Amino acid sequence: MEKLSKQLLATLDDDHVRNIRWMEESPADVLVHSAEPPQGYTVPWHHHRRTQLLCIFSGVALIMTARGRWMVPPGHALFIPVGMEHSIEILSDVSMKSVYVTPRGQPPKDEAPRVVEVTDLARSLLLEAIRLREAPVGHRKAKLVLSLLVEEIATLPVRPLGLPFPSDRRLTALCRDYLANPSPNARLDDWAEKLSVSRRTFTRQFRKETGISFTTWRQQASVFACLPQLAEGQPVTNVALEAGYESVAAFTTMFRRMLGTSPRSYMASRWTFDRPSA
C-alpha cells in the first residue's frame, strides 16, 4: 500500500485525505469516488496502486505527468496508469468522479495516459456505481454495475486533448508562455531566435522533445488553451478572437479538425453532461 507523504497530507483538505486512505486501504478491485474541488485547488505529485479514470462532469482540470499535460473538459476523462506520478490543478470549479481499478480488476492494458470521451452509458453506470457505493459487500447489483462499468470504459473513444511538453527548461518556458497567450500565428523562426539556435536545429530539437512538429503542437495548444474559457460558457466568437484567430470560421476549422465537431456543438453537449440522471 502506498504511504502518504507529509507533503501530500499537508496540502490536501480533510475529505481528500480520507478518500486517499480509504482507497489505498480497501481490498476491493474496483472503487468509485465523487468530489467537487474549487477553482485553484491543487494536488501535488503522487501516485496510486490502482489505475485511475478521472472523469470531469463540469469544470476543467489540468493533469500533469512526466509524459505531458492533459486538459480534461466536461464529458471527458483521463486514464492515469497504476503507479504513474501525476499532479492536478483545478482550472475552474469542478465536479468529478473517479474509478480506481487494481490489476486484478482488469483495467485497460495501456501504460500511457490518455484522454477519452465518456459515453452516456459510462456516465450512467458511474453515477449508479456511486449511488451504490455504500451497498453491502457482495451486493449483486453493485457488482454487476461495476463489472459493466469496467468493460465500458475499456472501449471509450480517445480524444487528442493531451499536450506533450519538452524536458528542456528554456523550451518548456516558451511553451508555458504560449499557453498563457496563445496565437495561431506564432512563428517557428521567432522561437528559434529566442533560443539562439538555427531554424533547422530548433525543428529537430522540438520534434525530439515532444514527438510532434512545432506546427502541430502550436495548433493543438491553441485549442487546448481555449477549452477552459469555452467550458465557462464564454461566447465562441470572443474566445476565438482572443486566441488570435482572424475569424470564428478559422477557429472552428481547427477545432473541428482536432475534436471532430464545432465548438458550439461540442460545448453544448458538454454543458448538459452534468444533468441529473433520469
PDB file of C-alpha atoms in Angstrom:
ATOM      1  CA  MET A   1       0.000   0.000   0.000  1.00  0.00           C
ATOM      2  CA  GLU A   2       1.253   3.486  -0.876  1.00  0.00           C
ATOM      3  CA  LYS A   3       2.408   5.569   2.079  1.00  0.00           C
ATOM      4  CA  LEU A   4       1.059   9.111   2.145  1.00  0.00           C
ATOM      5  CA  SER A   5       3.884  11.645   2.217  1.00  0.00           C
ATOM      6  CA  LYS A   6       3.870  14.516   4.710  1.00  0.00           C
ATOM      7  CA  GLN A   7       3.950  16.956   1.775  1.00  0.00           C
ATOM      8  CA  LEU A   8       0.841  15.391   0.263  1.00  0.00           C
ATOM      9  CA  LEU A   9      -1.044  15.332   3.558  1.00  0.00           C
ATOM     10  CA  ALA A  10      -0.137  18.948   4.294  1.00  0.00           C
ATOM     11  CA  THR A  11      -1.610  20.277   1.040  1.00  0.00           C
ATOM     12  CA  LEU A  12      -4.905  18.349   0.889  1.00  0.00           C
ATOM     13  CA  ASP A  13      -8.180  19.032   2.647  1.00  0.00           C
ATOM     14  CA  ASP A  14      -9.516  16.522   5.174  1.00  0.00           C
ATOM     15  CA  ASP A  15     -12.045  14.983   2.771  1.00  0.00           C
ATOM     16  CA  HIS A  16      -9.349  14.330   0.186  1.00  0.00           C
ATOM     17  CA  VAL A  17      -7.049  12.730   2.757  1.00  0.00           C
ATOM     18  CA  ARG A  18      -9.858  10.457   3.971  1.00  0.00           C
ATOM     19  CA  ASN A  19     -10.606   9.456   0.381  1.00  0.00           C
ATOM     20  CA  ILE A  20      -6.986   8.546  -0.340  1.00  0.00           C
ATOM     21  CA  ARG A  21      -6.694   6.498   2.851  1.00  0.00           C
ATOM     22  CA  TRP A  22      -9.959   4.703   2.078  1.00  0.00           C
ATOM     23  CA  MET A  23      -8.890   3.981  -1.489  1.00  0.00           C
ATOM     24  CA  GLU A  24      -5.445   2.677  -0.568  1.00  0.00           C
ATOM     25  CA  GLU A  25      -6.710   0.520   2.308  1.00  0.00           C
ATOM     26  CA  SER A  26      -9.753  -1.002   0.590  1.00  0.00           C
ATOM     27  CA  PRO A  27      -9.377  -4.630  -0.591  1.00  0.00           C
ATOM     28  CA  ALA A  28     -11.923  -4.094  -3.402  1.00  0.00           C
ATOM     29  CA  ASP A  29     -10.708  -4.385  -7.008  1.00  0.00           C
ATOM     30  CA  VAL A  30     -12.934  -1.538  -8.249  1.00  0.00           C
ATOM     31  CA  LEU A  31     -13.723   1.652  -6.339  1.00  0.00           C
ATOM     32  CA  VAL A  32     -15.609   4.828  -7.287  1.00  0.00           C
ATOM     33  CA  HIS A  33     -15.440   8.282  -5.751  1.00  0.00           C
ATOM     34  CA  SER A  34     -17.033  11.707  -6.243  1.00  0.00           C
ATOM     35  CA  ALA A  35     -15.518  15.120  -5.429  1.00  0.00           C
ATOM     36  CA  GLU A  36     -16.116  18.819  -6.140  1.00  0.00           C
ATOM     37  CA  PRO A  37     -12.826  20.717  -5.700  1.00  0.00           C
ATOM     38  CA  PRO A  38     -12.934  24.509  -6.200  1.00  0.00           C
ATOM     39  CA  GLN A  39     -11.009  26.565  -8.742  1.00  0.00           C
ATOM     40  CA  GLY A  40      -7.369  26.887  -7.743  1.00  0.00           C
ATOM     41  CA  TYR A  41      -7.274  23.636  -5.763  1.00  0.00           C
ATOM     42  CA  THR A  42      -4.129  21.621  -6.462  1.00  0.00           C
ATOM     43  CA  VAL A  43      -2.976  18.108  -5.670  1.00  0.00           C
ATOM     44  CA  PRO A  44       0.828  17.701  -5.576  1.00  0.00           C
ATOM     45  CA  TRP A  45       2.729  14.881  -7.238  1.00  0.00           C
ATOM     46  CA  HIS A  46       1.588  11.435  -6.109  1.00  0.00           C
ATOM     47  CA  HIS A  47       0.660   8.009  -7.466  1.00  0.00           C
ATOM     48  CA  HIS A  48      -1.794   5.178  -6.798  1.00  0.00           C
ATOM     49  CA  ARG A  49      -1.613   1.399  -6.741  1.00  0.00           C
ATOM     50  CA  ARG A  50      -4.663   1.365  -8.993  1.00  0.00           C
ATOM     51  CA  THR A  51      -5.359   2.638 -12.484  1.00  0.00           C
ATOM     52  CA  GLN A  52      -7.492   5.777 -12.202  1.00  0.00           C
ATOM     53  CA  LEU A  53     -10.147   7.004 -14.612  1.00  0.00           C
ATOM     54  CA  LEU A  54     -10.673  10.646 -13.642  1.00  0.00           C
ATOM     55  CA  CYS A  55     -13.945  11.859 -15.177  1.00  0.00           C
ATOM     56  CA  ILE A  56     -14.905  15.541 -15.316  1.00  0.00           C
ATOM     57  CA  PHE A  57     -18.654  16.240 -15.135  1.00  0.00           C
ATOM     58  CA  SER A  58     -18.350  20.037 -15.034  1.00  0.00           C
ATOM     59  CA  GLY A  59     -15.459  22.489 -14.975  1.00  0.00           C
ATOM     60  CA  VAL A  60     -11.939  21.884 -16.297  1.00  0.00           C
ATOM     61  CA  ALA A  61      -8.919  20.168 -14.732  1.00  0.00           C
ATOM     62  CA  LEU A  62      -5.280  20.034 -15.809  1.00  0.00           C
ATOM     63  CA  ILE A  63      -3.384  16.842 -15.013  1.00  0.00           C
ATOM     64  CA  MET A  64       0.398  16.787 -15.310  1.00  0.00           C
ATOM     65  CA  THR A  65       2.680  13.773 -15.699  1.00  0.00           C
ATOM     66  CA  ALA A  66       6.240  13.286 -16.866  1.00  0.00           C
ATOM     67  CA  ARG A  67       4.778  12.413 -20.278  1.00  0.00           C
ATOM     68  CA  GLY A  68       2.855  15.634 -20.801  1.00  0.00           C
ATOM     69  CA  ARG A  69      -0.128  17.701 -19.761  1.00  0.00           C
ATOM     70  CA  TRP A  70      -3.733  16.725 -20.230  1.00  0.00           C
ATOM     71  CA  MET A  71      -6.589  19.203 -20.264  1.00  0.00           C
ATOM     72  CA  VAL A  72      -9.776  17.394 -19.259  1.00  0.00           C
ATOM     73  CA  PRO A  73     -13.022  19.286 -20.044  1.00  0.00           C
ATOM     74  CA  PRO A  74     -16.586  18.235 -19.136  1.00  0.00           C
ATOM     75  CA  GLY A  75     -17.695  14.886 -20.519  1.00  0.00           C
ATOM     76  CA  HIS A  76     -14.153  13.558 -20.722  1.00  0.00           C
ATOM     77  CA  ALA A  77     -11.864  11.517 -18.523  1.00  0.00           C
ATOM     78  CA  LEU A  78      -8.160  10.795 -18.187  1.00  0.00           C
ATOM     79  CA  PHE A  79      -6.716   7.320 -17.778  1.00  0.00           C
ATOM     80  CA  ILE A  80      -3.853   7.503 -15.248  1.00  0.00           C
ATOM     81  CA  PRO A  81      -1.936   4.183 -15.259  1.00  0.00           C
ATOM     82  CA  VAL A  82      -1.139   2.420 -11.993  1.00  0.00           C
ATOM     83  CA  GLY A  83       1.979   3.817 -10.322  1.00  0.00           C
ATOM     84  CA  MET A  84       2.244   6.892 -12.572  1.00  0.00           C
ATOM     85  CA  GLU A  85       3.272  10.090 -10.778  1.00  0.00           C
ATOM     86  CA  HIS A  86       0.852  12.925 -11.501  1.00  0.00           C
ATOM     87  CA  SER A  87      -0.380  16.225 -10.130  1.00  0.00           C
ATOM     88  CA  ILE A  88      -3.703  18.001 -10.597  1.00  0.00           C
ATOM     89  CA  GLU A  89      -4.653  21.648 -10.982  1.00  0.00           C
ATOM     90  CA  ILE A  90      -8.316  22.691 -10.935  1.00  0.00           C
ATOM     91  CA  LEU A  91      -8.800  25.465 -13.519  1.00  0.00           C
ATOM     92  CA  SER A  92     -12.477  26.096 -12.754  1.00  0.00           C
ATOM     93  CA  ASP A  93     -14.875  24.729 -10.127  1.00  0.00           C
ATOM     94  CA  VAL A  94     -15.083  21.027 -10.877  1.00  0.00           C
ATOM     95  CA  SER A  95     -17.480  18.161 -10.315  1.00  0.00           C
ATOM     96  CA  MET A  96     -15.523  14.978 -10.909  1.00  0.00           C
ATOM     97  CA  LYS A  97     -15.945  11.246 -10.455  1.00  0.00           C
ATOM     98  CA  SER A  98     -13.147   8.681 -10.387  1.00  0.00           C
ATOM     99  CA  VAL A  99     -12.954   4.949 -10.964  1.00  0.00           C
ATOM    100  CA  TYR A 100      -9.978   3.127  -9.401  1.00  0.00           C
ATOM    101  CA  VAL A 101      -9.155  -0.372 -10.668  1.00  0.00           C
ATOM    102  CA  THR A 102      -6.500  -2.822  -9.451  1.00  0.00           C
ATOM    103  CA  PRO A 103      -4.690  -5.081 -11.953  1.00  0.00           C
ATOM    104  CA  ARG A 104      -6.968  -7.914 -10.786  1.00  0.00           C
ATOM    105  CA  GLY A 105      -9.944  -5.791 -11.772  1.00  0.00           C
ATOM    106  CA  GLN A 106      -8.724  -5.984 -15.391  1.00  0.00           C
ATOM    107  CA  PRO A 107      -8.346  -2.289 -16.269  1.00  0.00           C
ATOM    108  CA  PRO A 108      -7.387  -1.298 -19.826  1.00  0.00           C
ATOM    109  CA  LYS A 109      -3.909  -2.668 -20.541  1.00  0.00           C
ATOM    110  CA  ASP A 110      -2.187   0.571 -21.550  1.00  0.00           C
ATOM    111  CA  GLU A 111       0.773   2.200 -19.808  1.00  0.00           C
ATOM    112  CA  ALA A 112       0.227   5.602 -21.436  1.00  0.00           C
ATOM    113  CA  PRO A 113      -2.155   8.245 -20.047  1.00  0.00           C
ATOM    114  CA  ARG A 114      -4.853   9.336 -22.478  1.00  0.00           C
ATOM    115  CA  VAL A 115      -7.997  11.455 -22.586  1.00  0.00           C
ATOM    116  CA  VAL A 116     -11.223   9.695 -23.552  1.00  0.00           C
ATOM    117  CA  GLU A 117     -14.773  10.842 -24.188  1.00  0.00           C
ATOM    118  CA  VAL A 118     -17.256   9.482 -21.658  1.00  0.00           C
ATOM    119  CA  THR A 119     -20.251   7.803 -23.288  1.00  0.00           C
ATOM    120  CA  ASP A 120     -23.792   8.148 -21.961  1.00  0.00           C
ATOM    121  CA  LEU A 121     -23.646   4.518 -20.837  1.00  0.00           C
ATOM    122  CA  ALA A 122     -20.380   5.020 -18.942  1.00  0.00           C
ATOM    123  CA  ARG A 123     -21.789   8.162 -17.333  1.00  0.00           C
ATOM    124  CA  SER A 124     -24.953   6.402 -16.185  1.00  0.00           C
ATOM    125  CA  LEU A 125     -23.037   3.396 -14.868  1.00  0.00           C
ATOM    126  CA  LEU A 126     -20.608   5.618 -12.977  1.00  0.00           C
ATOM    127  CA  LEU A 127     -23.413   7.593 -11.333  1.00  0.00           C
ATOM    128  CA  GLU A 128     -25.205   4.379 -10.381  1.00  0.00           C
ATOM    129  CA  ALA A 129     -21.972   2.888  -9.003  1.00  0.00           C
ATOM    130  CA  ILE A 130     -21.500   5.961  -6.813  1.00  0.00           C
ATOM    131  CA  ARG A 131     -25.112   5.709  -5.615  1.00  0.00           C
ATOM    132  CA  LEU A 132     -24.490   2.063  -4.653  1.00  0.00           C
ATOM    133  CA  ARG A 133     -21.085   2.720  -3.088  1.00  0.00           C
ATOM    134  CA  GLU A 134     -22.333   2.055   0.443  1.00  0.00           C
ATOM    135  CA  ALA A 135     -24.033  -1.217  -0.530  1.00  0.00           C
ATOM    136  CA  PRO A 136     -23.022  -4.308   1.493  1.00  0.00           C
ATOM    137  CA  VAL A 137     -20.042  -6.363   0.305  1.00  0.00           C
ATOM    138  CA  GLY A 138     -21.199  -8.829  -2.336  1.00  0.00           C
ATOM    139  CA  HIS A 139     -24.275  -6.757  -3.278  1.00  0.00           C
ATOM    140  CA  ARG A 140     -25.340  -8.320  -6.594  1.00  0.00           C
ATOM    141  CA  LYS A 141     -26.435  -5.166  -8.420  1.00  0.00           C
ATOM    142  CA  ALA A 142     -23.363  -3.218  -7.286  1.00  0.00           C
ATOM    143  CA  LYS A 143     -21.076  -5.993  -8.551  1.00  0.00           C
ATOM    144  CA  LEU A 144     -22.855  -6.100 -11.916  1.00  0.00           C
ATOM    145  CA  VAL A 145     -22.747  -2.313 -12.337  1.00  0.00           C
ATOM    146  CA  LEU A 146     -19.020  -2.136 -11.540  1.00  0.00           C
ATOM    147  CA  SER A 147     -18.252  -5.058 -13.846  1.00  0.00           C
ATOM    148  CA  LEU A 148     -20.111  -3.469 -16.760  1.00  0.00           C
ATOM    149  CA  LEU A 149     -18.521  -0.083 -15.994  1.00  0.00           C
ATOM    150  CA  VAL A 150     -15.013  -1.548 -16.298  1.00  0.00           C
ATOM    151  CA  GLU A 151     -15.983  -3.197 -19.593  1.00  0.00           C
ATOM    152  CA  GLU A 152     -17.418   0.062 -20.953  1.00  0.00           C
ATOM    153  CA  ILE A 153     -14.502   2.326 -20.022  1.00  0.00           C
ATOM    154  CA  ALA A 154     -12.117  -0.010 -21.837  1.00  0.00           C
ATOM    155  CA  THR A 155     -13.791   0.994 -25.128  1.00  0.00           C
ATOM    156  CA  LEU A 156     -14.185   4.760 -24.610  1.00  0.00           C
ATOM    157  CA  PRO A 157     -13.068   6.806 -27.665  1.00  0.00           C
ATOM    158  CA  VAL A 158      -9.705   8.555 -27.329  1.00  0.00           C
ATOM    159  CA  ARG A 159      -9.591  12.334 -27.869  1.00  0.00           C
ATOM    160  CA  PRO A 160      -6.437  14.392 -28.663  1.00  0.00           C
ATOM    161  CA  LEU A 161      -6.523  16.567 -25.559  1.00  0.00           C
ATOM    162  CA  GLY A 162      -3.041  15.720 -24.373  1.00  0.00           C
ATOM    163  CA  LEU A 163      -0.279  18.212 -24.974  1.00  0.00           C
ATOM    164  CA  PRO A 164       3.287  16.858 -24.845  1.00  0.00           C
ATOM    165  CA  PHE A 165       5.807  19.101 -23.113  1.00  0.00           C
ATOM    166  CA  PRO A 166       9.560  19.227 -23.768  1.00  0.00           C
ATOM    167  CA  SER A 167      12.031  18.479 -20.989  1.00  0.00           C
ATOM    168  CA  ASP A 168      14.415  21.292 -21.987  1.00  0.00           C
ATOM    169  CA  ARG A 169      13.957  24.119 -19.478  1.00  0.00           C
ATOM    170  CA  ARG A 170      14.129  27.004 -21.965  1.00  0.00           C
ATOM    171  CA  LEU A 171      11.831  25.297 -24.438  1.00  0.00           C
ATOM    172  CA  THR A 172       9.373  24.475 -21.666  1.00  0.00           C
ATOM    173  CA  ALA A 173       9.300  28.152 -20.676  1.00  0.00           C
ATOM    174  CA  LEU A 174       8.358  29.129 -24.237  1.00  0.00           C
ATOM    175  CA  CYS A 175       5.598  26.530 -24.272  1.00  0.00           C
ATOM    176  CA  ARG A 176       4.201  27.793 -20.963  1.00  0.00           C
ATOM    177  CA  ASP A 177       4.228  31.371 -22.252  1.00  0.00           C
ATOM    178  CA  TYR A 178       2.402  30.275 -25.376  1.00  0.00           C
ATOM    179  CA  LEU A 179      -0.356  28.547 -23.395  1.00  0.00           C
ATOM    180  CA  ALA A 180      -0.820  31.732 -21.366  1.00  0.00           C
ATOM    181  CA  ASN A 181      -1.073  33.829 -24.546  1.00  0.00           C
ATOM    182  CA  PRO A 182      -1.840  31.523 -27.499  1.00  0.00           C
ATOM    183  CA  SER A 183      -1.630  32.718 -31.089  1.00  0.00           C
ATOM    184  CA  PRO A 184      -2.133  30.564 -34.200  1.00  0.00           C
ATOM    185  CA  ASN A 185       0.316  32.881 -35.979  1.00  0.00           C
ATOM    186  CA  ALA A 186       3.299  32.157 -33.717  1.00  0.00           C
ATOM    187  CA  ARG A 187       6.355  31.682 -35.945  1.00  0.00           C
ATOM    188  CA  LEU A 188       8.910  28.935 -35.640  1.00  0.00           C
ATOM    189  CA  ASP A 189      11.688  31.383 -36.560  1.00  0.00           C
ATOM    190  CA  ASP A 190      10.793  33.620 -33.602  1.00  0.00           C
ATOM    191  CA  TRP A 191      11.049  30.717 -31.178  1.00  0.00           C
ATOM    192  CA  ALA A 192      14.357  29.620 -32.686  1.00  0.00           C
ATOM    193  CA  GLU A 193      15.698  33.152 -32.324  1.00  0.00           C
ATOM    194  CA  LYS A 194      14.718  33.271 -28.650  1.00  0.00           C
ATOM    195  CA  LEU A 195      16.770  30.129 -28.076  1.00  0.00           C
ATOM    196  CA  SER A 196      19.644  31.445 -30.237  1.00  0.00           C
ATOM    197  CA  VAL A 197      19.585  28.395 -32.495  1.00  0.00           C
ATOM    198  CA  SER A 198      19.021  27.868 -36.198  1.00  0.00           C
ATOM    199  CA  ARG A 199      15.621  27.038 -37.645  1.00  0.00           C
ATOM    200  CA  ARG A 200      16.844  23.540 -38.517  1.00  0.00           C
ATOM    201  CA  THR A 201      18.234  22.887 -35.037  1.00  0.00           C
ATOM    202  CA  PHE A 202      15.054  24.143 -33.385  1.00  0.00           C
ATOM    203  CA  THR A 203      12.851  21.992 -35.629  1.00  0.00           C
ATOM    204  CA  ARG A 204      14.887  18.887 -34.878  1.00  0.00           C
ATOM    205  CA  GLN A 205      15.045  19.566 -31.137  1.00  0.00           C
ATOM    206  CA  PHE A 206      11.336  20.344 -30.823  1.00  0.00           C
ATOM    207  CA  ARG A 207      10.296  17.125 -32.549  1.00  0.00           C
ATOM    208  CA  LYS A 208      12.779  15.115 -30.495  1.00  0.00           C
ATOM    209  CA  GLU A 209      11.477  16.610 -27.244  1.00  0.00           C
ATOM    210  CA  THR A 210       7.735  16.397 -27.976  1.00  0.00           C
ATOM    211  CA  GLY A 211       7.344  13.737 -30.661  1.00  0.00           C
ATOM    212  CA  ILE A 212       5.426  16.116 -32.950  1.00  0.00           C
ATOM    213  CA  SER A 213       6.221  19.091 -35.176  1.00  0.00           C
ATOM    214  CA  PHE A 214       6.130  22.682 -33.944  1.00  0.00           C
ATOM    215  CA  THR A 215       3.167  23.470 -36.210  1.00  0.00           C
ATOM    216  CA  THR A 216       1.138  20.523 -34.915  1.00  0.00           C
ATOM    217  CA  TRP A 217       1.971  21.394 -31.310  1.00  0.00           C
ATOM    218  CA  ARG A 218       1.006  25.039 -31.845  1.00  0.00           C
ATOM    219  CA  GLN A 219      -2.335  24.084 -33.395  1.00  0.00           C
ATOM    220  CA  GLN A 220      -3.155  21.689 -30.580  1.00  0.00           C
ATOM    221  CA  ALA A 221      -2.029  24.177 -27.936  1.00  0.00           C
ATOM    222  CA  SER A 222      -4.256  26.914 -29.386  1.00  0.00           C
ATOM    223  CA  VAL A 223      -7.361  24.771 -28.968  1.00  0.00           C
ATOM    224  CA  PHE A 224      -6.069  23.323 -25.691  1.00  0.00           C
ATOM    225  CA  ALA A 225      -5.730  26.805 -24.177  1.00  0.00           C
ATOM    226  CA  CYS A 226      -9.285  27.764 -25.196  1.00  0.00           C
ATOM    227  CA  LEU A 227     -11.093  24.871 -23.510  1.00  0.00           C
ATOM    228  CA  PRO A 228     -11.343  26.457 -20.026  1.00  0.00           C
ATOM    229  CA  GLN A 229     -12.982  29.583 -21.479  1.00  0.00           C
ATOM    230  CA  LEU A 230     -15.413  27.516 -23.540  1.00  0.00           C
ATOM    231  CA  ALA A 231     -16.225  25.347 -20.527  1.00  0.00           C
ATOM    232  CA  GLU A 232     -17.072  28.501 -18.565  1.00  0.00           C
ATOM    233  CA  GLY A 233     -19.628  29.405 -21.237  1.00  0.00           C
ATOM    234  CA  GLN A 234     -17.783  32.285 -22.879  1.00  0.00           C
ATOM    235  CA  PRO A 235     -19.018  33.058 -26.441  1.00  0.00           C
ATOM    236  CA  VAL A 236     -17.139  31.193 -29.154  1.00  0.00           C
ATOM    237  CA  THR A 237     -16.551  34.461 -31.035  1.00  0.00           C
ATOM    238  CA  ASN A 238     -14.829  36.073 -28.055  1.00  0.00           C
ATOM    239  CA  VAL A 239     -12.708  33.003 -27.362  1.00  0.00           C
ATOM    240  CA  ALA A 240     -11.625  32.697 -30.999  1.00  0.00           C
ATOM    241  CA  LEU A 241     -10.635  36.349 -31.366  1.00  0.00           C
ATOM    242  CA  GLU A 242      -8.832  36.477 -28.015  1.00  0.00           C
ATOM    243  CA  ALA A 243      -6.853  33.402 -29.073  1.00  0.00           C
ATOM    244  CA  GLY A 244      -5.589  35.306 -32.108  1.00  0.00           C
ATOM    245  CA  TYR A 245      -7.719  33.746 -34.834  1.00  0.00           C
ATOM    246  CA  GLU A 246      -8.755  36.152 -37.582  1.00  0.00           C
ATOM    247  CA  SER A 247     -12.259  34.711 -37.723  1.00  0.00           C
ATOM    248  CA  VAL A 248     -14.578  32.304 -35.954  1.00  0.00           C
ATOM    249  CA  ALA A 249     -14.525  30.177 -39.104  1.00  0.00           C
ATOM    250  CA  ALA A 250     -10.759  29.674 -38.871  1.00  0.00           C
ATOM    251  CA  PHE A 251     -11.032  28.698 -35.207  1.00  0.00           C
ATOM    252  CA  THR A 252     -13.944  26.367 -35.936  1.00  0.00           C
ATOM    253  CA  THR A 253     -11.979  24.651 -38.706  1.00  0.00           C
ATOM    254  CA  MET A 254      -9.063  23.921 -36.369  1.00  0.00           C
ATOM    255  CA  PHE A 255     -11.381  22.874 -33.544  1.00  0.00           C
ATOM    256  CA  ARG A 256     -13.292  20.516 -35.825  1.00  0.00           C
ATOM    257  CA  ARG A 257     -10.031  19.045 -37.133  1.00  0.00           C
ATOM    258  CA  MET A 258      -8.960  18.182 -33.584  1.00  0.00           C
ATOM    259  CA  LEU A 259     -12.239  17.156 -31.955  1.00  0.00           C
ATOM    260  CA  GLY A 260     -14.462  16.198 -34.861  1.00  0.00           C
ATOM    261  CA  THR A 261     -17.193  18.758 -34.157  1.00  0.00           C
ATOM    262  CA  SER A 262     -17.765  22.511 -33.970  1.00  0.00           C
ATOM    263  CA  PRO A 263     -17.037  24.440 -30.738  1.00  0.00           C
ATOM    264  CA  ARG A 264     -20.728  25.255 -30.235  1.00  0.00           C
ATOM    265  CA  SER A 265     -21.906  21.663 -30.756  1.00  0.00           C
ATOM    266  CA  TYR A 266     -19.074  20.333 -28.643  1.00  0.00           C
ATOM    267  CA  MET A 267     -19.697  22.596 -25.671  1.00  0.00           C
ATOM    268  CA  ALA A 268     -23.495  22.280 -25.914  1.00  0.00           C
ATOM    269  CA  SER A 269     -23.130  18.555 -25.351  1.00  0.00           C
ATOM    270  CA  ARG A 270     -20.582  19.075 -22.566  1.00  0.00           C
ATOM    271  CA  TRP A 271     -22.706  21.660 -20.707  1.00  0.00           C
ATOM    272  CA  THR A 272     -25.538  19.121 -20.434  1.00  0.00           C
ATOM    273  CA  PHE A 273     -23.228  16.327 -19.283  1.00  0.00           C
ATOM    274  CA  ASP A 274     -23.730  17.106 -15.601  1.00  0.00           C
ATOM    275  CA  ARG A 275     -27.513  16.969 -15.845  1.00  0.00           C
ATOM    276  CA  PRO A 276     -29.284  14.796 -13.251  1.00  0.00           C
ATOM    277  CA  SER A 277     -29.946  11.238 -14.346  1.00  0.00           C
ATOM    278  CA  ALA A 278     -33.492  10.400 -15.320  1.00  0.00           C
TER     279      ALA A 278
END
